Short mmCIF file of C-alpha atoms and ligand atoms in Angstrom, two decimals:
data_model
loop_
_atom_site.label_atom_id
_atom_site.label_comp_id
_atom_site.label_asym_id
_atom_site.label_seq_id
_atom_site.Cartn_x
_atom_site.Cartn_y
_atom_site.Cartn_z
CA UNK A 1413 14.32 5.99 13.03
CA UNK A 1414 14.82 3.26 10.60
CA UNK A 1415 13.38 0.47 10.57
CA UNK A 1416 13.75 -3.20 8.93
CA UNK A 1417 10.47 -4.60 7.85
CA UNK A 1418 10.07 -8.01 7.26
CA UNK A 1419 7.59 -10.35 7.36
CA UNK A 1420 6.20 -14.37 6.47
CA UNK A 1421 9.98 -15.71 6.92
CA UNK A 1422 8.60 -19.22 6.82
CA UNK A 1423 11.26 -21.14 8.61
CA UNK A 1424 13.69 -20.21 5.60
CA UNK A 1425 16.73 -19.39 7.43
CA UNK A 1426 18.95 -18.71 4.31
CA UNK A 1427 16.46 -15.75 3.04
CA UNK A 1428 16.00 -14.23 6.55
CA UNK A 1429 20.00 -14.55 6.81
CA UNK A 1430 20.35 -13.04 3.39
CA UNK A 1431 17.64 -10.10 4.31
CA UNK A 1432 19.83 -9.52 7.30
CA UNK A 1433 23.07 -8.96 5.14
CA UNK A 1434 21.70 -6.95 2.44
CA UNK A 1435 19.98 -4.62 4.37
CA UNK A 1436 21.62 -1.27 5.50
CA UNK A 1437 21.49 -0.13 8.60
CA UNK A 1438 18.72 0.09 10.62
CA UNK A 1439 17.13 1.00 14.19
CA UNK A 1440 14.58 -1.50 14.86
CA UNK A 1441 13.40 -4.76 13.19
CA UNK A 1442 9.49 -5.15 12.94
CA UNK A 1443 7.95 -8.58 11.91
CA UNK A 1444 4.50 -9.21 10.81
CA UNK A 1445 4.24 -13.01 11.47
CA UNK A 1446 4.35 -16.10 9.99
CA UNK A 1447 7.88 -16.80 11.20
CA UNK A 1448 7.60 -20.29 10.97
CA UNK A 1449 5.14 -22.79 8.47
CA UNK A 1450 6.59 -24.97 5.00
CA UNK A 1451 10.04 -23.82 5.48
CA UNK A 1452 12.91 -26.94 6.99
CA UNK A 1453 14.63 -24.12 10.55
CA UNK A 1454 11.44 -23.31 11.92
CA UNK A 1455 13.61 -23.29 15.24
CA UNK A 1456 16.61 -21.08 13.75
CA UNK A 1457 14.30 -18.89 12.25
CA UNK A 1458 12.37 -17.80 16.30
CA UNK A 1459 15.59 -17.91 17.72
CA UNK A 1460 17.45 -15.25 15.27
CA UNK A 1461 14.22 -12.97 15.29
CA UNK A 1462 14.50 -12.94 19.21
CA UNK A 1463 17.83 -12.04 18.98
CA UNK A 1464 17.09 -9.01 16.48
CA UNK A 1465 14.52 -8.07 19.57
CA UNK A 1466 11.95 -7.61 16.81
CA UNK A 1467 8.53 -6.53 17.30
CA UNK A 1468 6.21 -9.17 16.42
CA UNK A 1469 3.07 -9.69 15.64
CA UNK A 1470 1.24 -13.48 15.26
CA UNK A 1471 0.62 -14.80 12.24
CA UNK A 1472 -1.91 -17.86 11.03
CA UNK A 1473 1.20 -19.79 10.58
CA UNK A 1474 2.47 -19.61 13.87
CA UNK A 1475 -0.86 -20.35 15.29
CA UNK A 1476 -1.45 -23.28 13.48
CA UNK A 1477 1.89 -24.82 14.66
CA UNK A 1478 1.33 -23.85 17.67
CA UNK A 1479 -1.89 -26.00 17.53
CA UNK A 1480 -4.10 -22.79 17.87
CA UNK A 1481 -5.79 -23.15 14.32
CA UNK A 1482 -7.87 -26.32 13.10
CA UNK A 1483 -6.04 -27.93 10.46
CA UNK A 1484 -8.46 -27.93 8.60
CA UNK A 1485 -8.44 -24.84 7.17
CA UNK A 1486 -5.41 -25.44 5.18
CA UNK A 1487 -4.58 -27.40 2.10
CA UNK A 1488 -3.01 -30.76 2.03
CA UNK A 1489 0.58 -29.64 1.62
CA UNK A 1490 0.41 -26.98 4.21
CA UNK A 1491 -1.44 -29.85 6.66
CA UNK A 1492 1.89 -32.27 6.16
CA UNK A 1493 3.96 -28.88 7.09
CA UNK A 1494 2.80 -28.14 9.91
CA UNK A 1495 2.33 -31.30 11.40
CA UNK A 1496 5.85 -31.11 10.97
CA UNK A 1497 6.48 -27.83 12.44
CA UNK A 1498 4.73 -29.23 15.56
CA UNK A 1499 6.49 -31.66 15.91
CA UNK A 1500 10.08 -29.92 15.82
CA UNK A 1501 9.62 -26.82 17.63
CA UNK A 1502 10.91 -27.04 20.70
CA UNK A 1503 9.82 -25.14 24.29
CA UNK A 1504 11.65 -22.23 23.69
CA UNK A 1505 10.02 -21.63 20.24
CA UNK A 1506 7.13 -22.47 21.15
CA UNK A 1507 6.74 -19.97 24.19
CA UNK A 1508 8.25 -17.19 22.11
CA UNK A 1509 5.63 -17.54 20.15
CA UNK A 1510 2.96 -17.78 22.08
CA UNK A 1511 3.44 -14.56 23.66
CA UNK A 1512 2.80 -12.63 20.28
CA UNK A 1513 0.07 -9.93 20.56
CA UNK A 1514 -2.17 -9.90 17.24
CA UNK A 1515 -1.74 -6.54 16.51
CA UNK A 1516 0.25 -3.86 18.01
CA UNK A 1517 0.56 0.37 17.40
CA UNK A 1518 3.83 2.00 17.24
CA UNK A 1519 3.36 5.60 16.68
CA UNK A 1520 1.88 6.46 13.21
CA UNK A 1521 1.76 2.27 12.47
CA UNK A 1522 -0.67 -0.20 13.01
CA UNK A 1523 1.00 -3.90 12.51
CA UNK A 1524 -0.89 -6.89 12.27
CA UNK A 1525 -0.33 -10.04 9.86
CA UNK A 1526 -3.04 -10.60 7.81
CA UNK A 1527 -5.61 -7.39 8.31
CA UNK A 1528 -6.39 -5.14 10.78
CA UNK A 1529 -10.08 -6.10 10.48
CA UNK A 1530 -8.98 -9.71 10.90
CA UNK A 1531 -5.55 -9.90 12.06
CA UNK A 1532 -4.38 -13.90 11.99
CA UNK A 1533 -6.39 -14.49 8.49
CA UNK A 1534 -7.90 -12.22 6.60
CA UNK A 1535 -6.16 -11.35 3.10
CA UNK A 1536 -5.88 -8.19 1.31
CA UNK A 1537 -5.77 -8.57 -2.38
CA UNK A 1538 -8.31 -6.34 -3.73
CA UNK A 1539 -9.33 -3.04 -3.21
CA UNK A 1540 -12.73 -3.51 -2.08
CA UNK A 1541 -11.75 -5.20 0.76
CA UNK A 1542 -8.79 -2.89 1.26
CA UNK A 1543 -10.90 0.04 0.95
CA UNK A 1544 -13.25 -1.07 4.21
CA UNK A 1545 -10.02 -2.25 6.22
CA UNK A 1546 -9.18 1.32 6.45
CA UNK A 1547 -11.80 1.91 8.94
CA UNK A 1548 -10.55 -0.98 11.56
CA UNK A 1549 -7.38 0.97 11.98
CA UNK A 1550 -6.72 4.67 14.21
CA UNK A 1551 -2.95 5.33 12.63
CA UNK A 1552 -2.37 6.84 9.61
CA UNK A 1553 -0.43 3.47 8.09
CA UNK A 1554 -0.76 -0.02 8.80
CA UNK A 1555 1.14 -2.58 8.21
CA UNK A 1556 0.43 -6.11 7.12
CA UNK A 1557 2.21 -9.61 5.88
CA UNK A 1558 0.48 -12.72 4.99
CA UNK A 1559 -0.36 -12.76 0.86
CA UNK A 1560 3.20 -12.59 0.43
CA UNK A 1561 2.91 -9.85 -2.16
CA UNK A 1562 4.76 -6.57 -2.24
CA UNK A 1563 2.01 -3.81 -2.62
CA UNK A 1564 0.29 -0.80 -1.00
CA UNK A 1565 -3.15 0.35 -0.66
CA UNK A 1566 -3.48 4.30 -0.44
CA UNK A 1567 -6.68 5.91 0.33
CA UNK A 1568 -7.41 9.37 -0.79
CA UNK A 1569 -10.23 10.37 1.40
CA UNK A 1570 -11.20 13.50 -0.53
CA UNK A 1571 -12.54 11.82 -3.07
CA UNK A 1572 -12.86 8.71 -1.33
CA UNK A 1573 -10.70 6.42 -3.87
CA UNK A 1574 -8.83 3.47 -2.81
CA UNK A 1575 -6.04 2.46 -4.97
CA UNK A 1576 -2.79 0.44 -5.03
CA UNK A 1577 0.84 0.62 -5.75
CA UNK A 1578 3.25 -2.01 -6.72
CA UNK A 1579 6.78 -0.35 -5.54
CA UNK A 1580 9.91 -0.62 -7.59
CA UNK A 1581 12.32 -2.62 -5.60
CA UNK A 1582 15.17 0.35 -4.29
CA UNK A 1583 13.06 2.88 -5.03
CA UNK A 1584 11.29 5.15 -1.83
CA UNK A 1585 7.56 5.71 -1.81
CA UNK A 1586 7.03 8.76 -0.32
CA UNK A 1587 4.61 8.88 2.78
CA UNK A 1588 2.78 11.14 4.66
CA UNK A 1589 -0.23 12.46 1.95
CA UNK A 1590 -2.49 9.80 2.41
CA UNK A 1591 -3.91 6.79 4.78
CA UNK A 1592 -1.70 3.37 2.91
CA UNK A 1593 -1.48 0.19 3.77
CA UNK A 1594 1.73 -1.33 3.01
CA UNK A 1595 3.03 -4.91 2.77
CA UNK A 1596 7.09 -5.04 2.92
CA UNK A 1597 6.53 -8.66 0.72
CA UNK A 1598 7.41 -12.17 1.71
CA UNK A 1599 11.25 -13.04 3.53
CA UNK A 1600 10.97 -16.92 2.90
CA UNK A 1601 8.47 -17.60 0.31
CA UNK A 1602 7.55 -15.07 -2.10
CA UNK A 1603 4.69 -15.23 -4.21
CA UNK A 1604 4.81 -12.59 -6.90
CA UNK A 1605 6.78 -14.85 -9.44
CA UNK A 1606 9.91 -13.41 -8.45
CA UNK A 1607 12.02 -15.85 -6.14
CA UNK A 1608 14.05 -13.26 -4.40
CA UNK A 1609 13.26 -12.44 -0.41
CA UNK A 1610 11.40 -9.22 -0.07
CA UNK A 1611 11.65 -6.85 2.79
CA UNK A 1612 11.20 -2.97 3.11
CA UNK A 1613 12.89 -0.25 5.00
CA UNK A 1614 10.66 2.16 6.60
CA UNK A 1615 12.38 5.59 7.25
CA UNK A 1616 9.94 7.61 9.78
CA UNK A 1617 12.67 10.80 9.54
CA UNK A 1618 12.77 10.90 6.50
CA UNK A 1619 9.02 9.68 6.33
CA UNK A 1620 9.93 6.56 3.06
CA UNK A 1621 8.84 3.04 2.45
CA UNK A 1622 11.93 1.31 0.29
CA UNK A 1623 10.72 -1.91 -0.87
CA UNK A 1624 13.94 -4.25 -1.42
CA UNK A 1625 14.80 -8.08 -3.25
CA UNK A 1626 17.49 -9.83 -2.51
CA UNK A 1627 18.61 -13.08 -4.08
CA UNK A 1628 19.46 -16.06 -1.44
CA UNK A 1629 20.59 -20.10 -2.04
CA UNK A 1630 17.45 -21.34 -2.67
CA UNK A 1631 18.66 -24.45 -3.41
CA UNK A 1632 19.89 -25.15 0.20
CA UNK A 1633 16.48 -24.40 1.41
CA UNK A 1634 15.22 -27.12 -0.89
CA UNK A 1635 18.03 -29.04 0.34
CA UNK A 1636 17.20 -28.96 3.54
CA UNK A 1637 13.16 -29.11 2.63
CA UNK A 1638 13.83 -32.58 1.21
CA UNK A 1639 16.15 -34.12 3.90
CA UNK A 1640 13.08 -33.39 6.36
CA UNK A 1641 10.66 -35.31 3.51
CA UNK A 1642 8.33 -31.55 3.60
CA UNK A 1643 6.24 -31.65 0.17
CA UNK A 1644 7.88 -31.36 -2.89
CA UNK A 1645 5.41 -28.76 -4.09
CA UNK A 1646 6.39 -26.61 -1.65
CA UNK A 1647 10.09 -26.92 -2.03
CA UNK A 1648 9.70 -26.83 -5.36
CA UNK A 1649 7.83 -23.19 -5.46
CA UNK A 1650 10.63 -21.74 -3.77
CA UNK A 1651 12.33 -21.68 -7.49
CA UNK A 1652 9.80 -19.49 -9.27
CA UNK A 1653 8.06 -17.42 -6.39
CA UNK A 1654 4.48 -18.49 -6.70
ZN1 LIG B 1786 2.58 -16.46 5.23
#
């Protein structure tokens, strides 16, 4: 089976739609959450995912505009956005995603959005943290969304390392020797100073992780940012991927 792996779309309907065209053929579409949150089609965005019939998981995003999350927790900008978001999803959204489990296995996967210790928030950026995440999940691989970053944690048990890999895009990381955490990188607002959406293709025959980037009209996302009056800071980060 192949499957597309995608993950923090963001309401960013041109990257997603991009994704969708640059990516061959696959089986199955998995998403790790965060569909909508900052981006201007929060709407377009749930609708085209439940037409892909993609396995989803809930991310903090998505419970925040779904009122689920205080406020609170997030920064000024991201407050604005998802007032926003509330505002403009409609019934259908809205029920879609309310229905999505936190975390879900699928054969040799584990899938949850942030961690599997903590799946709506916790993020995994360093290997400490990475390395005791490894015990809150049965499979061999999980996988995970939410710091918008590209990257996999591999844990050789023997002599109990943890360490990470930062995948070339188009090139397949072999799987199968070791427990790994992977992260197939942000759709709709990447954050590794490269502003093209990230996805991965997962390949359980031939048992490979391809990490891929494609390049999408940002500008009509900022377009489309601004006509809705969302925060300039986040339209314009969009540009440079942080
Ligand atoms: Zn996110």
């Amino acid at each position: 089976m192949r499957y597309l792996v995608i993950s923090d779309i963001h309401a960013n309907r041109p990257a997603l739609e991009a994704v969708l065209k640059d990516a061959p053929s696959w089986d199955a579409v998995w998403c790790l959450g965060d569909i909508v949150g900052y981006g201007p089609d929060p709407n377009d965005c749930v609708h085209r995912i439940q037409e892909l019939e993609a396995i989803t998981v809930a991310g903090n995003h998505d419970w925040a505009a779904l009122g689920l999350l205080p406020l609170d927790d997030f920064n000024a900008d991201a407050r604005h956005a998802h007032l926003w978001t509330r505002r403009e999803l409609n019934d259908f959204s809205r029920e879609y995603l309310q229905q999505l489990p936190t975390s879900l296995e699928h054969g040799d996967f584990t899938l949850v959005h942030g961690s599997p210790r903590e799946p709506i928030w916790e993020y995994l950026l360093d290997l400490v943290v990475a390395r005791a995440n490894f015990d809150h999940f049965r499979t061999p691989f999980c996988i995970v969304g939410h710091t918008h970053l590209p990257l996999i944690f591999v844990l050789n048990d023997t002599i109990n390392r943890c360490y990470t890999i930062v995948p070339d895009p188009g090139v397949p990381v072999p799987l199968g020797q070791y427990r790994m955490i992977l992260n197939p990188g942000s759709v709709g607002q990447p954050r590794d100073g490269d502003p093209r959406a990230s996805y991965a293709i997962l390949d359980t025959d031939a048992m490979t992780w391809e990490v891929r980037r494609v390049a999408y009209p940002v500008e009509i996302t900022q377009e489309r940012m601004r006509a809705r009056n969302l925060p300039e800071r986040l339209i314009k980060r969009l540009m440079v991927g942080r």
